[in-house]
Structures are given as C-alpha cells and as structure tokens.
Amino acid sequence: MAGWRIPPPRAPTRTGSAHAHDRERKVRELEADGLLCSPRIKAALLKVKREDFVPPEYRDYAYEEVPLPLPGAAATISCPHSYPLFYEPLGLDLGHRFLEIGTGSGYGAAVAREVVGNAGLVVSVELDPLTHAFARGNLEAGYRDVVLVLGDGWHGHAAAAPFDRIAITAACEEIPPPLVDQLASGGRLIAPVVDAQGRQVLTLLTKRADGSTLREELCEVLYVALRRPAGAAPTSRAAPAARQRRAGSR
Ligand code: SAH
C-alpha cells in the first residue's frame, strides 16, 4: 500500500511465546502512547493472537506497526495501533451490536467480539470473496458467532440493524448514508473520510436522539479505499469527476 513500507515475505520463524511477548509489549506501548485506556479493549488485545490473522509469509511481522497484505485484490490487516485508534473513540463496550465494514483478516472482528462479549453482536461485511474466505478461515477456530457477510459494505447489513457502533475500516469519500440510517439513536460511527485535498481524516459521527448527527475530525490516517462493485451507483463526490472525465473525452 502506498505510504507504507511492507516488510519482505519470509518463512515464519518466531515461536508462540515470542509472539506472546510481542503482544504484551505492543499493548504496553499502546497504553504508554495514550492510545489505549479501556480495560475491555486492553484485555481483547492481550487475548487475540494477531499472528493467527496474518498470512504465513508475514506472520513474523504480526506486531510491527505496518499494514500487512492479505489474500484479495486490495486488502490489508491494519497496523496494530489502528484497533484502539478506532475502538477507543467509538467507546466500544460490553453488549454492543457492532458492524464492521471491511473484514480484511477478521482480526478487528475478533477483537470487537472479545469487547462486546456474549450479549453483544459482531457483523462484518467484506467486498472481496478471497479476503472474505481468508477471514472466515481465521475466525473459524474461536469466533464462529461473528456474522460474516460477503457484499458491498456501502449498504451495511439492514437485516441486523440497528447497530450501536459502526467502524468503516477503508477510506470513503462520504460516509455511506445507509450506514448512518442503520446506526441506533445515540450510536457512534467511525471512518477515514477523504477530504477535498485528498487527505484521509479519521471522523467520528454521533447520532443524537433526534436523529441529527455530530461529526468530529480526529486525526489524519492512511487506509485502503472503500471500493464499489462495478455498476454500483457512484458516491456524491465521485459523480462530478466521472462526468468531467466523460465530458473531457468527447
Ligand atoms: N478490518 C480489517 C482491515 C480491513 S482493510 C482487519 O482487521 O484486518 C479494508 C478492507 O475493506 C479490505 O479487506 C477491502 O477488501 C475491504 N473493502 C473495500 N471496499 C469495500 C466495500 N465496499 N465493502 C466491504 N469491504 C470493502
């Protein structure tokens, strides 16, 4: 992915205890950096073995601060710090109904499942069939009750709405309106949103009781793009660009 230096693929050498050590060190580091405060998110990060969600040729790098490539056209497991970066401002907690757009490796869904517990629900939507199958394999061992959906996350998953919390883990030009519709009253949604200068800004949206929304810009980030399947309606900002291209080619 542009902007990140991906380490070279190699046969895995690190042992389970070396990974456990890396995991504990990473959690201490995230706490020291002030990114991680919630005891439930901390417990989840200590429990879920990130190395089990990384393809074998990148397994040794599981706790390094880089996104790692996954099977599929344009999928990565996000950097370790991404998960508290998203879940802390969301205030993800016990009992929440959580929707993730962009399943990727399934790691984010597994961490969320640990946080929301048995009383909560995790639904995750992935566009790429290869990536979806990879995540399903990874989640099979311990997280079979995570609902995995193959499809365009732009539409969310109305069948399980409303959701208390929604995380879009790919950069979008606008927050898809169906996802705002599927957010419960008082719910929160987080997403990297591309601004007019092309920067991605991590944005937190809160839905008030009267249905109005409040948006806060948190920080600049860098994620893979939220793609639309061929034939899907363009997003509002993409539409004029597409029209310009057609006009220019005439
Ligand atoms: N949350 C993931 C990382 C996701 S990377 C993890 O924990 O590993 C972003 C993912 O979004 C990629 O897998 C990409 O294929 C997926 N994606 C891109 N556009 C999408 C869309 N319209 N709907 C659903 N998933 C999409």
mmCIF file of C-alpha atoms and ligand atoms in Angstrom:
data_model
loop_
_atom_site.group_PDB
_atom_site.id
_atom_site.type_symbol
_atom_site.label_atom_id
_atom_site.label_comp_id
_atom_site.label_asym_id
_atom_site.label_seq_id
_atom_site.Cartn_x
_atom_site.Cartn_y
_atom_site.Cartn_z
ATOM 1 C CA MET A 1 0.000 0.000 0.000
ATOM 2 C CA ALA A 2 1.347 3.450 -0.958
ATOM 3 C CA GLY A 3 2.787 5.319 2.014
ATOM 4 C CA TRP A 4 3.709 2.205 3.991
ATOM 5 C CA ARG A 5 6.883 0.129 3.668
ATOM 6 C CA ILE A 6 5.802 -3.515 3.645
ATOM 7 C CA PRO A 7 8.485 -5.917 5.000
ATOM 8 C CA PRO A 8 9.687 -8.729 2.686
ATOM 9 C CA PRO A 9 7.729 -12.005 2.809
ATOM 10 C CA ARG A 10 9.646 -14.863 4.501
ATOM 11 C CA ALA A 11 9.087 -18.261 6.082
ATOM 12 C CA PRO A 12 7.900 -17.848 9.701
ATOM 13 C CA THR A 13 10.477 -18.454 12.439
ATOM 14 C CA ARG A 14 9.020 -16.879 15.587
ATOM 15 C CA THR A 15 7.626 -19.160 18.291
ATOM 16 C CA GLY A 16 4.274 -18.820 20.077
ATOM 17 C CA SER A 17 5.981 -17.487 23.196
ATOM 18 C CA ALA A 18 7.917 -14.909 21.150
ATOM 19 C CA HIS A 19 4.572 -13.748 19.712
ATOM 20 C CA ALA A 20 3.044 -13.627 23.224
ATOM 21 C CA HIS A 21 5.935 -11.460 24.349
ATOM 22 C CA ASP A 22 5.486 -9.157 21.308
ATOM 23 C CA ARG A 23 1.761 -8.923 22.038
ATOM 24 C CA GLU A 24 2.286 -7.851 25.673
ATOM 25 C CA ARG A 25 4.961 -5.347 24.665
ATOM 26 C CA LYS A 26 2.691 -3.872 21.985
ATOM 27 C CA VAL A 27 -0.174 -3.439 24.481
ATOM 28 C CA ARG A 28 2.167 -1.703 26.977
ATOM 29 C CA GLU A 29 3.368 0.566 24.166
ATOM 30 C CA LEU A 30 -0.200 1.484 23.110
ATOM 31 C CA GLU A 31 -1.008 2.329 26.750
ATOM 32 C CA ALA A 32 2.153 4.404 27.153
ATOM 33 C CA ASP A 33 1.270 6.310 23.956
ATOM 34 C CA GLY A 34 -2.140 7.141 25.450
ATOM 35 C CA LEU A 35 -3.956 5.287 22.639
ATOM 36 C CA LEU A 36 -5.300 2.510 24.848
ATOM 37 C CA CYS A 37 -7.311 3.169 28.037
ATOM 38 C CA SER A 38 -10.366 0.880 28.100
ATOM 39 C CA PRO A 39 -9.752 -2.260 30.205
ATOM 40 C CA ARG A 40 -12.013 -4.317 27.900
ATOM 41 C CA ILE A 41 -10.153 -3.237 24.737
ATOM 42 C CA LYS A 42 -6.848 -3.930 26.511
ATOM 43 C CA ALA A 43 -7.981 -7.418 27.567
ATOM 44 C CA ALA A 44 -9.125 -8.128 23.994
ATOM 45 C CA LEU A 45 -5.786 -7.026 22.511
ATOM 46 C CA LEU A 46 -3.955 -9.215 25.022
ATOM 47 C CA LYS A 47 -6.131 -12.217 24.193
ATOM 48 C CA VAL A 48 -6.496 -12.264 20.383
ATOM 49 C CA LYS A 49 -3.447 -13.752 18.667
ATOM 50 C CA ARG A 50 -2.831 -11.327 15.826
ATOM 51 C CA GLU A 51 -0.292 -13.735 14.277
ATOM 52 C CA ASP A 52 -3.178 -16.143 13.544
ATOM 53 C CA PHE A 53 -4.793 -13.494 11.300
ATOM 54 C CA VAL A 54 -1.689 -12.818 9.204
ATOM 55 C CA PRO A 55 -0.672 -14.887 6.116
ATOM 56 C CA PRO A 56 2.269 -17.226 6.962
ATOM 57 C CA GLU A 57 4.789 -15.234 4.903
ATOM 58 C CA TYR A 58 4.135 -12.136 7.077
ATOM 59 C CA ARG A 59 3.468 -13.893 10.406
ATOM 60 C CA ASP A 60 6.805 -12.899 11.938
ATOM 61 C CA TYR A 61 5.847 -9.226 11.498
ATOM 62 C CA ALA A 62 2.443 -9.576 13.203
ATOM 63 C CA TYR A 63 3.127 -6.934 15.888
ATOM 64 C CA GLU A 64 5.042 -4.434 13.765
ATOM 65 C CA GLU A 65 3.391 -1.082 13.043
ATOM 66 C CA VAL A 66 2.694 -1.765 9.379
ATOM 67 C CA PRO A 67 -0.385 -2.952 7.497
ATOM 68 C CA LEU A 68 0.326 -6.413 6.015
ATOM 69 C CA PRO A 69 -1.028 -7.725 2.682
ATOM 70 C CA LEU A 70 -3.866 -10.266 2.710
ATOM 71 C CA PRO A 71 -5.374 -12.533 0.042
ATOM 72 C CA GLY A 72 -7.629 -10.474 -2.245
ATOM 73 C CA ALA A 73 -7.350 -7.524 -4.619
ATOM 74 C CA ALA A 74 -6.655 -4.697 -2.144
ATOM 75 C CA ALA A 75 -6.830 -5.919 1.425
ATOM 76 C CA THR A 76 -4.512 -5.458 4.389
ATOM 77 C CA ILE A 77 -4.626 -6.222 8.081
ATOM 78 C CA SER A 78 -4.360 -2.713 9.563
ATOM 79 C CA CYS A 79 -1.458 -1.698 11.852
ATOM 80 C CA PRO A 80 -1.826 -2.838 15.489
ATOM 81 C CA HIS A 81 -2.497 0.717 16.716
ATOM 82 C CA SER A 82 -5.487 1.061 14.346
ATOM 83 C CA TYR A 83 -7.724 -1.002 16.589
ATOM 84 C CA PRO A 84 -7.556 1.171 19.744
ATOM 85 C CA LEU A 85 -7.437 4.206 17.425
ATOM 86 C CA PHE A 86 -10.913 3.210 16.162
ATOM 87 C CA TYR A 87 -12.419 1.416 19.168
ATOM 88 C CA GLU A 88 -11.491 3.910 21.929
ATOM 89 C CA PRO A 89 -13.299 6.941 20.413
ATOM 90 C CA LEU A 90 -16.172 4.622 19.463
ATOM 91 C CA GLY A 91 -16.399 3.668 23.136
ATOM 92 C CA LEU A 92 -16.904 0.051 22.043
ATOM 93 C CA ASP A 93 -18.172 -1.834 25.084
ATOM 94 C CA LEU A 94 -19.897 -4.884 26.552
ATOM 95 C CA GLY A 95 -23.243 -5.747 24.936
ATOM 96 C CA HIS A 96 -22.875 -3.525 21.873
ATOM 97 C CA ARG A 97 -24.206 -4.518 18.463
ATOM 98 C CA PHE A 98 -21.196 -3.741 16.268
ATOM 99 C CA LEU A 99 -20.911 -3.524 12.475
ATOM 100 C CA GLU A 100 -17.522 -3.534 10.750
ATOM 101 C CA ILE A 101 -17.153 -2.627 7.077
ATOM 102 C CA GLY A 102 -14.050 -4.269 5.569
ATOM 103 C CA THR A 103 -13.464 -7.614 7.321
ATOM 104 C CA GLY A 104 -9.905 -7.947 5.991
ATOM 105 C CA SER A 105 -8.186 -10.588 8.118
ATOM 106 C CA GLY A 106 -11.024 -10.892 10.642
ATOM 107 C CA TYR A 107 -8.699 -9.640 13.418
ATOM 108 C CA GLY A 108 -10.702 -6.450 14.034
ATOM 109 C CA ALA A 109 -13.893 -8.508 14.241
ATOM 110 C CA ALA A 110 -12.277 -10.937 16.733
ATOM 111 C CA VAL A 111 -11.057 -8.071 18.942
ATOM 112 C CA ALA A 112 -14.528 -6.485 18.782
ATOM 113 C CA ARG A 113 -16.167 -9.810 19.685
ATOM 114 C CA GLU A 114 -13.982 -10.016 22.808
ATOM 115 C CA VAL A 115 -15.021 -6.474 23.752
ATOM 116 C CA VAL A 116 -18.795 -6.809 23.188
ATOM 117 C CA GLY A 117 -18.955 -10.256 24.830
ATOM 118 C CA ASN A 118 -21.711 -12.878 24.601
ATOM 119 C CA ALA A 119 -24.522 -10.358 24.997
ATOM 120 C CA GLY A 120 -23.292 -8.296 22.041
ATOM 121 C CA LEU A 121 -23.122 -8.975 18.315
ATOM 122 C CA VAL A 122 -20.416 -8.537 15.675
ATOM 123 C CA VAL A 123 -21.324 -8.353 11.976
ATOM 124 C CA SER A 124 -18.572 -7.762 9.410
ATOM 125 C CA VAL A 125 -19.018 -7.073 5.688
ATOM 126 C CA GLU A 126 -16.278 -7.707 3.088
ATOM 127 C CA LEU A 127 -16.439 -6.980 -0.654
ATOM 128 C CA ASP A 128 -13.645 -9.293 -1.852
ATOM 129 C CA PRO A 129 -14.544 -13.010 -1.961
ATOM 130 C CA LEU A 130 -10.917 -14.148 -1.422
ATOM 131 C CA THR A 131 -10.473 -11.860 1.580
ATOM 132 C CA HIS A 132 -13.861 -12.919 2.968
ATOM 133 C CA ALA A 133 -12.837 -16.610 2.705
ATOM 134 C CA PHE A 134 -9.481 -15.864 4.407
ATOM 135 C CA ALA A 135 -11.253 -14.119 7.314
ATOM 136 C CA ARG A 136 -13.752 -16.968 7.628
ATOM 137 C CA GLY A 137 -10.896 -19.461 7.973
ATOM 138 C CA ASN A 138 -9.182 -17.310 10.605
ATOM 139 C CA LEU A 139 -12.358 -16.829 12.667
ATOM 140 C CA GLU A 140 -13.422 -20.485 12.490
ATOM 141 C CA ALA A 141 -11.330 -21.539 15.494
ATOM 142 C CA GLY A 142 -12.643 -19.188 18.181
ATOM 143 C CA TYR A 143 -15.174 -16.750 16.728
ATOM 144 C CA ARG A 144 -17.829 -18.704 14.868
ATOM 145 C CA ASP A 145 -20.636 -16.434 16.065
ATOM 146 C CA VAL A 146 -19.202 -13.413 14.239
ATOM 147 C CA VAL A 147 -21.604 -12.862 11.323
ATOM 148 C CA LEU A 148 -19.573 -12.578 8.111
ATOM 149 C CA VAL A 149 -21.276 -11.071 5.094
ATOM 150 C CA LEU A 150 -19.883 -11.045 1.535
ATOM 151 C CA GLY A 151 -21.032 -7.872 -0.217
ATOM 152 C CA ASP A 152 -20.722 -4.132 -0.642
ATOM 153 C CA GLY A 153 -20.392 -2.574 2.805
ATOM 154 C CA TRP A 154 -21.813 0.675 1.421
ATOM 155 C CA HIS A 155 -25.224 -0.896 2.093
ATOM 156 C CA GLY A 156 -24.348 -2.084 5.613
ATOM 157 C CA HIS A 157 -26.434 -5.013 6.834
ATOM 158 C CA ALA A 158 -30.029 -3.891 7.324
ATOM 159 C CA ALA A 159 -31.095 -7.370 8.489
ATOM 160 C CA ALA A 160 -29.238 -6.925 11.815
ATOM 161 C CA ALA A 161 -29.737 -3.141 12.258
ATOM 162 C CA PRO A 162 -29.764 -1.021 14.318
ATOM 163 C CA PHE A 163 -26.120 -1.066 15.410
ATOM 164 C CA ASP A 164 -24.731 0.716 18.485
ATOM 165 C CA ARG A 165 -21.333 1.123 16.883
ATOM 166 C CA ILE A 166 -20.052 1.010 13.271
ATOM 167 C CA ALA A 167 -16.418 1.039 12.080
ATOM 168 C CA ILE A 168 -15.584 1.535 8.395
ATOM 169 C CA THR A 169 -12.013 0.277 8.015
ATOM 170 C CA ALA A 170 -11.499 1.589 4.455
ATOM 171 C CA ALA A 171 -11.337 5.213 3.290
ATOM 172 C CA CYS A 172 -14.560 6.638 1.860
ATOM 173 C CA GLU A 173 -15.361 9.886 0.074
ATOM 174 C CA GLU A 174 -18.517 10.247 2.111
ATOM 175 C CA ILE A 175 -19.952 8.253 4.990
ATOM 176 C CA PRO A 176 -22.414 5.929 3.243
ATOM 177 C CA PRO A 177 -25.917 7.190 4.111
ATOM 178 C CA PRO A 178 -27.317 3.645 4.622
ATOM 179 C CA LEU A 179 -24.799 3.172 7.456
ATOM 180 C CA VAL A 180 -25.979 6.341 9.203
ATOM 181 C CA ASP A 181 -29.552 5.052 8.813
ATOM 182 C CA GLN A 182 -28.541 1.732 10.415
ATOM 183 C CA LEU A 183 -26.971 3.456 13.435
ATOM 184 C CA ALA A 184 -29.026 3.313 16.647
ATOM 185 C CA SER A 185 -30.061 6.508 18.388
ATOM 186 C CA GLY A 186 -27.067 7.597 20.485
ATOM 187 C CA GLY A 187 -24.843 5.346 18.360
ATOM 188 C CA ARG A 188 -21.389 6.173 17.015
ATOM 189 C CA LEU A 189 -19.688 5.503 13.688
ATOM 190 C CA ILE A 190 -16.010 5.940 12.828
ATOM 191 C CA ALA A 191 -14.437 6.129 9.368
ATOM 192 C CA PRO A 192 -11.478 7.519 7.441
ATOM 193 C CA VAL A 193 -13.115 10.171 5.226
ATOM 194 C CA VAL A 194 -11.275 11.653 2.243
ATOM 195 C CA ASP A 195 -11.338 15.477 2.303
ATOM 196 C CA ALA A 196 -11.222 17.903 -0.640
ATOM 197 C CA GLN A 197 -7.375 17.848 -0.576
ATOM 198 C CA GLY A 198 -7.337 14.038 -0.781
ATOM 199 C CA ARG A 199 -6.282 13.583 2.858
ATOM 200 C CA GLN A 200 -7.916 10.865 4.901
ATOM 201 C CA VAL A 201 -9.330 12.192 8.154
ATOM 202 C CA LEU A 202 -10.491 9.769 10.823
ATOM 203 C CA THR A 203 -14.005 11.026 11.537
ATOM 204 C CA LEU A 204 -16.316 10.190 14.443
ATOM 205 C CA LEU A 205 -20.045 10.582 13.838
ATOM 206 C CA THR A 206 -22.543 10.512 16.703
ATOM 207 C CA LYS A 207 -26.268 10.115 16.081
ATOM 208 C CA ARG A 208 -28.325 12.166 18.519
ATOM 209 C CA ALA A 209 -31.725 11.136 19.901
ATOM 210 C CA ASP A 210 -33.489 13.500 17.429
ATOM 211 C CA GLY A 211 -31.745 11.744 14.503
ATOM 212 C CA SER A 212 -29.342 14.635 13.776
ATOM 213 C CA THR A 213 -25.613 13.864 13.594
ATOM 214 C CA LEU A 214 -22.496 15.407 15.097
ATOM 215 C CA ARG A 215 -19.140 14.983 13.299
ATOM 216 C CA GLU A 216 -15.688 15.302 14.869
ATOM 217 C CA GLU A 217 -12.420 15.077 12.954
ATOM 218 C CA LEU A 218 -9.842 13.133 14.983
ATOM 219 C CA CYS A 219 -6.578 12.802 13.020
ATOM 220 C CA GLU A 220 -5.076 12.124 9.598
ATOM 221 C CA VAL A 221 -4.768 8.430 8.668
ATOM 222 C CA LEU A 222 -3.957 6.185 5.685
ATOM 223 C CA TYR A 223 -6.163 3.218 4.762
ATOM 224 C CA VAL A 224 -7.082 1.292 1.609
ATOM 225 C CA ALA A 225 -10.028 2.762 -0.312
ATOM 226 C CA LEU A 226 -13.610 1.662 0.123
ATOM 227 C CA ARG A 227 -14.299 0.209 -3.309
ATOM 228 C CA ARG A 228 -17.630 -0.012 -5.094
ATOM 229 C CA PRO A 229 -18.505 -3.048 -7.189
ATOM 230 C CA ALA A 230 -18.808 -2.499 -10.962
ATOM 231 C CA GLY A 231 -22.191 -0.992 -11.766
ATOM 232 C CA ALA A 232 -22.777 0.414 -8.256
ATOM 233 C CA ALA A 233 -24.071 3.987 -8.107
ATOM 234 C CA PRO A 234 -21.154 6.462 -7.743
ATOM 235 C CA THR A 235 -20.680 8.376 -4.494
ATOM 236 C CA SER A 236 -21.739 12.030 -4.494
ATOM 237 C CA ARG A 237 -18.169 13.385 -4.743
ATOM 238 C CA ALA A 238 -17.124 10.804 -7.358
ATOM 239 C CA ALA A 239 -20.071 11.674 -9.591
ATOM 240 C CA PRO A 240 -18.879 15.100 -10.847
ATOM 241 C CA ALA A 241 -15.367 13.675 -11.512
ATOM 242 C CA ALA A 242 -16.843 10.871 -13.600
ATOM 243 C CA ARG A 243 -18.933 13.422 -15.506
ATOM 244 C CA GLN A 244 -15.840 15.578 -16.084
ATOM 245 C CA ARG A 245 -13.921 12.621 -17.492
ATOM 246 C CA ARG A 246 -16.731 11.794 -19.881
ATOM 247 C CA ALA A 247 -17.019 15.446 -20.918
ATOM 248 C CA GLY A 248 -13.249 15.646 -21.478
ATOM 249 C CA SER A 249 -13.178 12.585 -23.707
ATOM 250 C CA ARG A 250 -15.792 13.961 -26.054
HETATM 251 N N1 SAH B 1 -10.561 -4.536 9.482
HETATM 252 C C1 SAH B 1 -9.603 -5.302 8.745
HETATM 253 C C2 SAH B 1 -8.754 -4.461 7.826
HETATM 254 C C3 SAH B 1 -9.520 -4.012 6.657
HETATM 255 S S1 SAH B 1 -8.624 -3.388 5.276
HETATM 256 C C4 SAH B 1 -8.747 -6.165 9.634
HETATM 257 O O1 SAH B 1 -8.908 -6.113 10.859
HETATM 258 O O2 SAH B 1 -7.922 -6.933 9.125
HETATM 259 C C5 SAH B 1 -10.030 -2.819 4.359
HETATM 260 C C6 SAH B 1 -10.906 -3.900 3.786
HETATM 261 O O3 SAH B 1 -12.043 -3.280 3.208
HETATM 262 C C7 SAH B 1 -10.262 -4.730 2.691
HETATM 263 O O4 SAH B 1 -10.340 -6.086 3.041
HETATM 264 C C8 SAH B 1 -11.129 -4.445 1.452
HETATM 265 O O5 SAH B 1 -11.277 -5.561 0.583
HETATM 266 C C9 SAH B 1 -12.446 -4.080 2.123
HETATM 267 N N2 SAH B 1 -13.380 -3.293 1.296
HETATM 268 C C10 SAH B 1 -13.087 -2.338 0.369
HETATM 269 N N3 SAH B 1 -14.220 -1.851 -0.149
HETATM 270 C C11 SAH B 1 -15.262 -2.485 0.469
HETATM 271 C C12 SAH B 1 -16.683 -2.414 0.369
HETATM 272 N N4 SAH B 1 -17.299 -1.574 -0.476
HETATM 273 N N5 SAH B 1 -17.423 -3.222 1.173
HETATM 274 C C13 SAH B 1 -16.830 -4.080 2.042
HETATM 275 N N6 SAH B 1 -15.491 -4.207 2.165
HETATM 276 C C14 SAH B 1 -14.711 -3.415 1.408
#
